[in-house]
Coordinates of C-alpha atoms and ligand atoms in Angstrom, one line a residue:
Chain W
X208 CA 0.0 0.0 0.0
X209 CA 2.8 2.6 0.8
X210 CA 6.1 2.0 -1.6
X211 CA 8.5 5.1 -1.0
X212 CA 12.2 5.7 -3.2
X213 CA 14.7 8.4 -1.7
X214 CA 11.7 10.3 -0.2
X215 CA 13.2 13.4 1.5
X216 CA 11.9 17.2 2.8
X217 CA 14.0 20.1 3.3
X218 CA 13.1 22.4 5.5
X219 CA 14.4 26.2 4.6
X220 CA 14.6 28.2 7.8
X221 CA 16.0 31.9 7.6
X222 CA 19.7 31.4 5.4
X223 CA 20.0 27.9 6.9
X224 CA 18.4 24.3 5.4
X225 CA 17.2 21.4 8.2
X226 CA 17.2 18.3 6.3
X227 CA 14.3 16.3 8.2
X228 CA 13.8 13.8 6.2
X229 CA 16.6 12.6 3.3
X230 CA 16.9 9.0 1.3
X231 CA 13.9 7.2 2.7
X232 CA 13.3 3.9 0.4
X233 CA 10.6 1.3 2.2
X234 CA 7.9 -0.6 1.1
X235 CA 4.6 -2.2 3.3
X236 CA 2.3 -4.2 2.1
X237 CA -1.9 -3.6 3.0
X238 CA -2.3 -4.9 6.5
X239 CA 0.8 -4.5 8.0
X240 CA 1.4 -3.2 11.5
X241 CA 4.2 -1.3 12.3
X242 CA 6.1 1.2 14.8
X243 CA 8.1 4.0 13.6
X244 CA 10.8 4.9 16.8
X245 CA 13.4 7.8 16.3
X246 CA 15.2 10.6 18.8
X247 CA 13.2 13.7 18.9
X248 CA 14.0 15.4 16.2
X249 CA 14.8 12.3 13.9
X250 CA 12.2 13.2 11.0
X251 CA 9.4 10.6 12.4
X252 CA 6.2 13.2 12.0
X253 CA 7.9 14.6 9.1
X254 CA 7.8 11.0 7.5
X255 CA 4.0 10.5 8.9
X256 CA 3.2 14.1 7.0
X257 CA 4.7 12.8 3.7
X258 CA 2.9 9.5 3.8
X259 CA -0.6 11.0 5.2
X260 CA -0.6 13.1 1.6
X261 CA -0.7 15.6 4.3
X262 CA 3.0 17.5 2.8
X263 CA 5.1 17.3 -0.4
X264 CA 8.5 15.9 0.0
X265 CA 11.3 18.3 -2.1
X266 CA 13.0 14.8 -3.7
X267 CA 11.7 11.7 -4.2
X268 CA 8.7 9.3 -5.2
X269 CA 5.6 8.6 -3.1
X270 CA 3.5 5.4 -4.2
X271 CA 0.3 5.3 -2.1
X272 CA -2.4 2.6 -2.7
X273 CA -0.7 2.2 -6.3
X274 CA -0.8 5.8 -7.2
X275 CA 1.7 8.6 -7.9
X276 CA 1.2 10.6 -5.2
X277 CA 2.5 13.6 -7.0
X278 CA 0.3 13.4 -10.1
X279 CA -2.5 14.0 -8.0
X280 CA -4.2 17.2 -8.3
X281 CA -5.6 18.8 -5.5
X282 CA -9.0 17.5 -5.5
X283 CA -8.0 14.0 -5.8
X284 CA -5.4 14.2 -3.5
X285 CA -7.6 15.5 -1.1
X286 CA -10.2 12.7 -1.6
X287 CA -7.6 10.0 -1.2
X288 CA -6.6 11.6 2.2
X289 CA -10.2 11.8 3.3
X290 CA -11.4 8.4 1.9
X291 CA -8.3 6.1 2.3
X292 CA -6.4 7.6 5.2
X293 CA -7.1 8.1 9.2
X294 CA -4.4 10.7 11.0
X295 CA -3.9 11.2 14.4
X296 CA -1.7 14.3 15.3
X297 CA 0.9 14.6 17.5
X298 CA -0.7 17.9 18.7
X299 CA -4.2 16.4 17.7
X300 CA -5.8 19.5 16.1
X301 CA -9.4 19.7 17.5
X302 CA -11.6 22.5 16.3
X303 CA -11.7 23.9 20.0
X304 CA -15.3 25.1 18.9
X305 CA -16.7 21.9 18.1
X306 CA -17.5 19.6 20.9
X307 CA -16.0 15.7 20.6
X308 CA -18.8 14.3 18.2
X309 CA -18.7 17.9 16.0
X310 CA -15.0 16.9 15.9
X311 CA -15.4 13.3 15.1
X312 CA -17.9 14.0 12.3
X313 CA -15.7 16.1 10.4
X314 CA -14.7 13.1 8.0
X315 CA -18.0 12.4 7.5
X316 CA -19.4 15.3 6.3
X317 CA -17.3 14.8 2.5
X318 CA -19.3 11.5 2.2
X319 CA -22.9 11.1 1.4
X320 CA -24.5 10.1 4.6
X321 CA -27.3 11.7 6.6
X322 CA -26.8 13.3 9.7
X323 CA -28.3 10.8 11.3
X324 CA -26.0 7.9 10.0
X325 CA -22.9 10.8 10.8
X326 CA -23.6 10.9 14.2
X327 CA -24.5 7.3 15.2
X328 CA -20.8 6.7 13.5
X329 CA -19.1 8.9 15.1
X330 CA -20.9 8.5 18.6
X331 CA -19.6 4.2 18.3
X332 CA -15.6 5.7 17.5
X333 CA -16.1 7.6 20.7
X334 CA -17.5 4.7 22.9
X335 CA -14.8 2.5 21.1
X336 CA -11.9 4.7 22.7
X337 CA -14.1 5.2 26.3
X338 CA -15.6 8.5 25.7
X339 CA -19.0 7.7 25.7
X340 CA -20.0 10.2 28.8
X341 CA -17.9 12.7 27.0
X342 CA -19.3 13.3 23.4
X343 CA -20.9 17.3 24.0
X344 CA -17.7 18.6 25.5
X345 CA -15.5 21.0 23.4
X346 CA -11.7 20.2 23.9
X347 CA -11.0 22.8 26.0
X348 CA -13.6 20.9 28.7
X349 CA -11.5 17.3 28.2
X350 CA -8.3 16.5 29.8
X351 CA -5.4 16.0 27.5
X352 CA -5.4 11.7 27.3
X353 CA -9.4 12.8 26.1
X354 CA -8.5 15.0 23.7
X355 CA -5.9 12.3 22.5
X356 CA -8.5 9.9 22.1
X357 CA -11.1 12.1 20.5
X358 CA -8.2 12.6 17.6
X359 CA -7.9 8.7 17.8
X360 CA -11.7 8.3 17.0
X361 CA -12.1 11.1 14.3
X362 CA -9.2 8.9 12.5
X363 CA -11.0 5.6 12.4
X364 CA -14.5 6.8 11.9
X365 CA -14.1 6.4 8.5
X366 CA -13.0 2.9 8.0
X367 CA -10.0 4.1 6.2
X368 CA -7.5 1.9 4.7
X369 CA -5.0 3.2 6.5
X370 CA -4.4 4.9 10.0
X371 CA -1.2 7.0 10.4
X372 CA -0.9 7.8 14.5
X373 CA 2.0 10.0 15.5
X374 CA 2.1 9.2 19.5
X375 CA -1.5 8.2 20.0
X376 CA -0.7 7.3 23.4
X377 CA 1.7 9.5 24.7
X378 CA -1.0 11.3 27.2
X379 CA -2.5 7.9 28.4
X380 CA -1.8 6.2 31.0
X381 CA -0.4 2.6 30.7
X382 CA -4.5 1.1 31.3
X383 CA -5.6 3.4 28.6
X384 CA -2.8 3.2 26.4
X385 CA -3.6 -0.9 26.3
X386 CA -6.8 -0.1 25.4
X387 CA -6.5 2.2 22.5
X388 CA -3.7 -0.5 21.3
X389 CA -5.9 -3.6 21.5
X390 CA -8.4 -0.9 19.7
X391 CA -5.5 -0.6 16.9
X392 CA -5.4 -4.8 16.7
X393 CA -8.5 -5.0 16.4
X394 CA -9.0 -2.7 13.1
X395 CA -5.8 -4.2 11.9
X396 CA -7.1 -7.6 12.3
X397 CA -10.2 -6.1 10.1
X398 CA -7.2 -5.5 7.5
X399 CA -6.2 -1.7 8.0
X400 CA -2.9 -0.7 7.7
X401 CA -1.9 0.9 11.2
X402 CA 2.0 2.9 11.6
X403 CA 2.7 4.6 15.1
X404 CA 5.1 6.5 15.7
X405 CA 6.1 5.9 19.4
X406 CA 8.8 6.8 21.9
X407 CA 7.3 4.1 24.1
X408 CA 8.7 0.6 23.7
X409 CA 6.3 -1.3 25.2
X410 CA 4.2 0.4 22.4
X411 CA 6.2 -0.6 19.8
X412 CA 6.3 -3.9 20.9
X413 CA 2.3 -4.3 19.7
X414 CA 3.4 -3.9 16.2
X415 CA 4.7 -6.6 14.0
X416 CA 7.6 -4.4 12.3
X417 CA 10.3 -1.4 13.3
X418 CA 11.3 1.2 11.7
X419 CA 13.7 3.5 13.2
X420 CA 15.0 6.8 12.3
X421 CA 18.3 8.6 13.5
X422 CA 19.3 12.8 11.5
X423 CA 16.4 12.0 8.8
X424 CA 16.9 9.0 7.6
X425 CA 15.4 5.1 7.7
X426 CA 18.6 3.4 10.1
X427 CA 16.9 0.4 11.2
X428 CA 13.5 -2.2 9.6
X429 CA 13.3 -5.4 11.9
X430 CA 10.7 -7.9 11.7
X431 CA 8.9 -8.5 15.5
X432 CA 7.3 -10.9 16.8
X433 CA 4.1 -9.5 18.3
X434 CA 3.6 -9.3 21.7
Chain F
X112 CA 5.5 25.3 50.6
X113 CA 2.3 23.6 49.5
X114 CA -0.3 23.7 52.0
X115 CA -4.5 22.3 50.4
X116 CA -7.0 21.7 52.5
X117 CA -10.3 20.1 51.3
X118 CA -9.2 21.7 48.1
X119 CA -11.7 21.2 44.9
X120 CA -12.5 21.9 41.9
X121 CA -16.3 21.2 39.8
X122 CA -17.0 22.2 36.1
X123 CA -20.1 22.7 34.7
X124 CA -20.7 21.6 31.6
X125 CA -24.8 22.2 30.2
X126 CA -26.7 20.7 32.5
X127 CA -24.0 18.4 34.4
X128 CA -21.5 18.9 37.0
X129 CA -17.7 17.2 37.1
X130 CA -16.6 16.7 39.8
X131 CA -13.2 17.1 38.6
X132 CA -10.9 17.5 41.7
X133 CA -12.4 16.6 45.3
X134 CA -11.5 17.3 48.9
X135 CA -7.6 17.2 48.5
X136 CA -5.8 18.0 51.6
X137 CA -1.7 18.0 51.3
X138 CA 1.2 19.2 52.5
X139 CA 4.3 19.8 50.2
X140 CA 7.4 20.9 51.5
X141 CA 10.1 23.3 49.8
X142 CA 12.9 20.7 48.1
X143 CA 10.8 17.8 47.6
X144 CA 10.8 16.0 44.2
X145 CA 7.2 14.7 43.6
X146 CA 5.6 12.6 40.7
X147 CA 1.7 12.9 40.2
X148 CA 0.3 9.8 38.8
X149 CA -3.4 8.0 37.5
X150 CA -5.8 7.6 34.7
X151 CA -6.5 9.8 31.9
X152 CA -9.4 12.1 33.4
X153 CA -8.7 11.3 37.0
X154 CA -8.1 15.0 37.7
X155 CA -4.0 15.6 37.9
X156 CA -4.1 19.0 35.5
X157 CA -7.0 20.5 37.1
X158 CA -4.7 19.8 40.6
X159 CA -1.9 21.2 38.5
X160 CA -3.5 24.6 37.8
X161 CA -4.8 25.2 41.1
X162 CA -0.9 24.8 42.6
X163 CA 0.3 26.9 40.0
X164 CA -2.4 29.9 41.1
X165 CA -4.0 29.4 37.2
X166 CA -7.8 28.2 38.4
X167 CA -9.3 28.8 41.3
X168 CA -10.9 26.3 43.2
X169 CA -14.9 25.9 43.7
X170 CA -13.9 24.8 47.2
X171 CA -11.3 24.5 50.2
X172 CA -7.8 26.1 50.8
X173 CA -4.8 26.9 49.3
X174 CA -1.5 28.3 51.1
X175 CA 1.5 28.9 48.6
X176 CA 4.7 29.8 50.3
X177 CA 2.3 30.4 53.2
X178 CA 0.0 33.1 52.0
X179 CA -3.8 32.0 51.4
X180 CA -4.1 32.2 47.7
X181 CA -7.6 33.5 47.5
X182 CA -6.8 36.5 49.8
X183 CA -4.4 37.8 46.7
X184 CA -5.9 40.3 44.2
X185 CA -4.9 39.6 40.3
X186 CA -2.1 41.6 40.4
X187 CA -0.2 39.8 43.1
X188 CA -1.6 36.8 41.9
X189 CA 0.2 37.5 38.5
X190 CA 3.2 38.3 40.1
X191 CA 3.3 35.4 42.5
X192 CA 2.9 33.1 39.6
X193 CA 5.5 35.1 37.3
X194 CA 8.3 35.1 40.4
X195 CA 8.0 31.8 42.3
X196 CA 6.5 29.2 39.6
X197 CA 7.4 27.8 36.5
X198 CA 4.4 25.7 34.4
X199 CA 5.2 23.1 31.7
X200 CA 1.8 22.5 30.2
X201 CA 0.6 19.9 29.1
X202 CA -0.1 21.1 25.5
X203 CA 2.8 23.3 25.7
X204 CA 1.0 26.6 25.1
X205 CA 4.0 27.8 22.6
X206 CA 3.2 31.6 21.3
X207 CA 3.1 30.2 17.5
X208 CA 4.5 33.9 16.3
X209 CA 7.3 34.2 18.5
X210 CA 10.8 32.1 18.2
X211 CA 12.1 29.4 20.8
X212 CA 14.5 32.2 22.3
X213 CA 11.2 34.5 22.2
X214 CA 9.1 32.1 24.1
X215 CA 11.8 31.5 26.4
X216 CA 12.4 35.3 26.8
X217 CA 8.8 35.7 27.8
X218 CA 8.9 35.4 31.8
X219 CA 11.9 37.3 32.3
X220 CA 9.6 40.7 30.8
X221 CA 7.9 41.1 34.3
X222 CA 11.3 42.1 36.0
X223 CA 14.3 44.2 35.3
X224 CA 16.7 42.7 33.4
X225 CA 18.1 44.2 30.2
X226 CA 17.5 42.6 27.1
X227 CA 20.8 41.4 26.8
X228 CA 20.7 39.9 30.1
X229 CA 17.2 37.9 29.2
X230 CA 18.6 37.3 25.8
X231 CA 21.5 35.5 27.2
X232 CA 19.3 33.6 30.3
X233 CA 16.6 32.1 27.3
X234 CA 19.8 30.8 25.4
X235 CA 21.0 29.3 28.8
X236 CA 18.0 27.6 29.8
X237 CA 17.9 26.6 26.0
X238 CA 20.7 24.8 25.8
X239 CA 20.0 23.4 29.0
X240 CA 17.3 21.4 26.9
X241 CA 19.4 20.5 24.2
X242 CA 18.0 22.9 21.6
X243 CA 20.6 25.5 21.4
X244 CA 20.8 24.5 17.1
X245 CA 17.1 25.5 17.4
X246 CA 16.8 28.9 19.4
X247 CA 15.1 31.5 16.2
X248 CA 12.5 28.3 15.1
X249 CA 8.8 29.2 15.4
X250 CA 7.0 25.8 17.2
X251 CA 5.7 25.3 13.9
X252 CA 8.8 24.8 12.7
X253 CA 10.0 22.5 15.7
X254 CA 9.3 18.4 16.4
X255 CA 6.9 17.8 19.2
X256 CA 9.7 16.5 21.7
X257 CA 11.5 20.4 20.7
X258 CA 8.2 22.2 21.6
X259 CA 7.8 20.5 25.1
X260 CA 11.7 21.1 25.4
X261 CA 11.0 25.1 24.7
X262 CA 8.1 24.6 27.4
X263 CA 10.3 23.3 30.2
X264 CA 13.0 25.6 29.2
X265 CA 10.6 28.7 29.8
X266 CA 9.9 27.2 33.2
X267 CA 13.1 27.3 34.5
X268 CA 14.0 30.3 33.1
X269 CA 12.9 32.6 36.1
X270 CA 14.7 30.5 38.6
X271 CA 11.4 29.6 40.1
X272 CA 10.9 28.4 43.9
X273 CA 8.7 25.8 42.5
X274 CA 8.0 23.7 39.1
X275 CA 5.0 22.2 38.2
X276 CA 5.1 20.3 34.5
X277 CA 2.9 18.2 33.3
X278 CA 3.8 15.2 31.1
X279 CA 7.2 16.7 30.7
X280 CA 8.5 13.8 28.3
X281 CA 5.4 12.3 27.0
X282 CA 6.6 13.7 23.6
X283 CA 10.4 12.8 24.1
X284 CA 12.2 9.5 23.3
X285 CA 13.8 7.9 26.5
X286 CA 16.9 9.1 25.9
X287 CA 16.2 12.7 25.9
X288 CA 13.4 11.8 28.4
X289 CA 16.2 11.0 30.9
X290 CA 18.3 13.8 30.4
X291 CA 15.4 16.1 31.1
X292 CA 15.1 14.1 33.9
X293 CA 18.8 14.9 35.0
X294 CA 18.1 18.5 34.4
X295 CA 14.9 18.3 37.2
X296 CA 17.1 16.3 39.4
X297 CA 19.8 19.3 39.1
X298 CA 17.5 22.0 39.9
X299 CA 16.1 20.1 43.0
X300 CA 19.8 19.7 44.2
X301 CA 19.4 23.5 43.8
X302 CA 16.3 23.8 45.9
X303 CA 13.2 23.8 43.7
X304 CA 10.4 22.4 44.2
X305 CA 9.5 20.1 41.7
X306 CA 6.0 18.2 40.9
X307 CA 5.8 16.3 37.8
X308 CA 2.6 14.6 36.2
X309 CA 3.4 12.0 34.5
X310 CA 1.8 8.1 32.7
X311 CA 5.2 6.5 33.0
X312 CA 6.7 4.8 35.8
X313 CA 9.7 5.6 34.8
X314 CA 9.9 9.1 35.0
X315 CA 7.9 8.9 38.7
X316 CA 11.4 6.4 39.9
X317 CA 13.0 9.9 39.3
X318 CA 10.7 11.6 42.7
X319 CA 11.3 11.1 46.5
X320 CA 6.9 10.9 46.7
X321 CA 4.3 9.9 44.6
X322 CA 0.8 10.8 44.6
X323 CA -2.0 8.6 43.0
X324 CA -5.5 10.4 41.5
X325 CA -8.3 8.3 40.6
X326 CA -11.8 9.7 39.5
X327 CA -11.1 13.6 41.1
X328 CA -9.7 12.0 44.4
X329 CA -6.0 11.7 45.8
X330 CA -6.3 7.8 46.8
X331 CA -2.0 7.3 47.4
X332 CA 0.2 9.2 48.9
X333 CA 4.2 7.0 49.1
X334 CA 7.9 8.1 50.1
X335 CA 10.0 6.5 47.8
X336 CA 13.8 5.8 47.0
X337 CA 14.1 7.3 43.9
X338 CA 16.3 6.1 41.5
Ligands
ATP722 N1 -12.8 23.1 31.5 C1 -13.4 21.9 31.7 N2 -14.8 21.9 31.7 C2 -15.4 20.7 31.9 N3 -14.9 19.6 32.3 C3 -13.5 19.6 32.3 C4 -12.7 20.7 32.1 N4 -11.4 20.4 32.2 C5 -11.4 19.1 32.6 N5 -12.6 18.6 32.6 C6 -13.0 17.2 33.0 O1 -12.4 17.0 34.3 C7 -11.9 15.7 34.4 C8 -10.4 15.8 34.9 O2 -9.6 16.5 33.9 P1 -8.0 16.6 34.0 O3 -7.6 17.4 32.8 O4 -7.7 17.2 35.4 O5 -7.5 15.1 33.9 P2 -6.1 14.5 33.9 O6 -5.9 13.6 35.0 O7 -5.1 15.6 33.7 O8 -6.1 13.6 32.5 P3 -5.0 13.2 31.4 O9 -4.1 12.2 32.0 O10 -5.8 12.7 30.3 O11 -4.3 14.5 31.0 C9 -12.0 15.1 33.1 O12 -13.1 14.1 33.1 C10 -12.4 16.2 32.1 O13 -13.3 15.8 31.1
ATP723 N1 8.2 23.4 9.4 C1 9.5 23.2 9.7 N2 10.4 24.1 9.4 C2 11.7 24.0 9.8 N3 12.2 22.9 10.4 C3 11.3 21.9 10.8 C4 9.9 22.0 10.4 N4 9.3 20.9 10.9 C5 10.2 20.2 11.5 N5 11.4 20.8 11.4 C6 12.7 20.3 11.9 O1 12.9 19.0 11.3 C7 13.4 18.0 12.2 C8 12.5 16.8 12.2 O2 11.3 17.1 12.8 P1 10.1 16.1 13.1 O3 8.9 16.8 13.6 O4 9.9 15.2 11.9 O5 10.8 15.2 14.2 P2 10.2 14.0 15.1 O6 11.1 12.8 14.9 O7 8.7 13.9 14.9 O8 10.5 14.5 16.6 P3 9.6 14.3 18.0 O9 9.9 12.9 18.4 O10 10.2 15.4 18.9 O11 8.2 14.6 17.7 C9 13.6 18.7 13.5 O12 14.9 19.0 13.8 C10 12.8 20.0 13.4 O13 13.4 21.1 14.1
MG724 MG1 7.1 14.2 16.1
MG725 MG1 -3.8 16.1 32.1

């Protein structure tokens, strides 16, 4: 589903260039798991941005679901993201006006269902990651492991084909963290393609592949056995 | 230095009440190392913001560096907080237009210090985090881990009597997790108060004293050896 070759993003700050992201050559097949581990710093959300359709690298070739990436126009490129791709932020990015369903049934609203069908979706992604008695508060009202998980549930509402989660569990603790990764088995087991990017081992350790990163580029792609 | 009695805090949210925080009484003294541990939504960032004089509580009492916080009017309230704490938020709370050194400048503009002086404190405390390569980035142009590295940086940058920081490392890898732990441990040797939130039992080996939340309530309170 994702096949990358020399993917790479410069950043251009002031006189100076930060190369994030340089060389980066991987391929992963639909229905992999994996973890994506780095030093701050190492280019990991950088790489998630590139492979959410999200940024454009400045060398490279992106392959997403079979298609160039770049010879997408807009429009299409936007579809694919909506349609085909979940993405939790590291920094979520809740509309702080909307409340946690508002926020959830954003996705929902490029599709052609009903209000009624939008909300009954995106009221199940909430009770799937425990937020159930928490659906009309605005994020400014949650605490910041809710606010994580309402970003977790706007990026699976859509049955995507792929879910790209930069630290989904970094403000949980360990009992909610297992949950929202048994949560991740469970869609993957239903076929979706699931990378995380985690700082937490144990994390990492629910994924059947590594990928680590180190200055920008790929260093590391081990095979695990699940635990 | 921290003296709570019965102290509480409810939200109202449409028709329903949270109880949020609930009759905490403790008693922090001035050098002590603590770690603030328990579920997502079991109340530790409302406690946070009530010791750091940035909420006020719907009920009991709080003594900080014993004067009764609610007797303060909103000037020395401001100044209490700008003098004696420093506050590592959760979400970081980053102005988006100013640079790292900028943000980091930001608490020394209450007192009198030339802006050479401040200029050279922010680099200080930057480098102190690792991030002197970084110091004229906006947070849009820094990694998560470098955002909550600018946060702690503009906590210490005061020389604060106390330091209250919320998931300080849930956005850093363990590495740099551990030297901002060594950084925390230095201050203390210094004298200052620090109280840390975090998931990870890790980090809370670093205290002398953890505290446990569950559901708005403080339900453990345990010396440790720290580690
Ligand atoms: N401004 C608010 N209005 C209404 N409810 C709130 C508000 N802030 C927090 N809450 C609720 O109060 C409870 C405690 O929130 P708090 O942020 O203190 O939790 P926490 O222990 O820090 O959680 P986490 O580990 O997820 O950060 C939560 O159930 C949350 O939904
Ligand atoms: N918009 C930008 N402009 C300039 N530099 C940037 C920008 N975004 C990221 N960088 C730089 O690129 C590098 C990689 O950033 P990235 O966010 O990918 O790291 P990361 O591995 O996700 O780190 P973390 O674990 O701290 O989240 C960092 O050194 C950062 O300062
Ligand atoms: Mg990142
Ligand atoms: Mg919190």
């Amino acid at each position: 589903i994702i096949e990358t070759r020399g993917l790479g993003r410069d950043y251009v700050v002031g006189a100076q260039v930060v190369h994030a992201l340089e060389g980066l050559t991987v391929s992963i097949d639909r229905g992999e798991f994996l973890a994506i581990m780095g030093p701050s710093g190492s280019g990991k959300s950088t790489c998630m941005q590139l492979l959410g359709c999200l940024d454009t690298p400045t060398a490279g070739a992106y392959l997403f679901d079979g298609e160039d990436v770049s010879l997408l126009d807009r429009d299409a490129l936007a579809e694919t993201r909506n349609r085909k791709i979940g993405f939790v932020f590291q920094s979520f990015n809740l509309l702080p006006r909307a409340s946690a369903l508002g926020n959830v049934e954003l996705p929902l609203m490029y599709g052609r269902r009903d209000r009624r069908t939008r909300k009954e979706m995106a009221e199940r992604a909430l009770e799937a990651v425990g937020l159930g008695a928490r659906i009309h508060h605005t994020p400014a009202q949650l605490s910041g492991g809710q606010m994580q998980r309402v970003a977790i549930a706007r990026a699976l509402v859509n049955d995507p084909l792929l879910i790209l989660a930069d630290e989904p569990t970094g403000a949980l603790d360990s009992a909610t963290g297992q949950e929202i990764l048994a949560l991740f088995h469970r869609l993957n087991g239903r076929g979706i393609t699931i990378i995380l990017v985690t700082h937490d081992a144990e994390v990492a350790r629910a994924a059947r592949r590594v990928l680590r990163f180190r200055d920008g580029h790929l260093v590391g792609d081990e095979r695990i056995a699940p635990v």
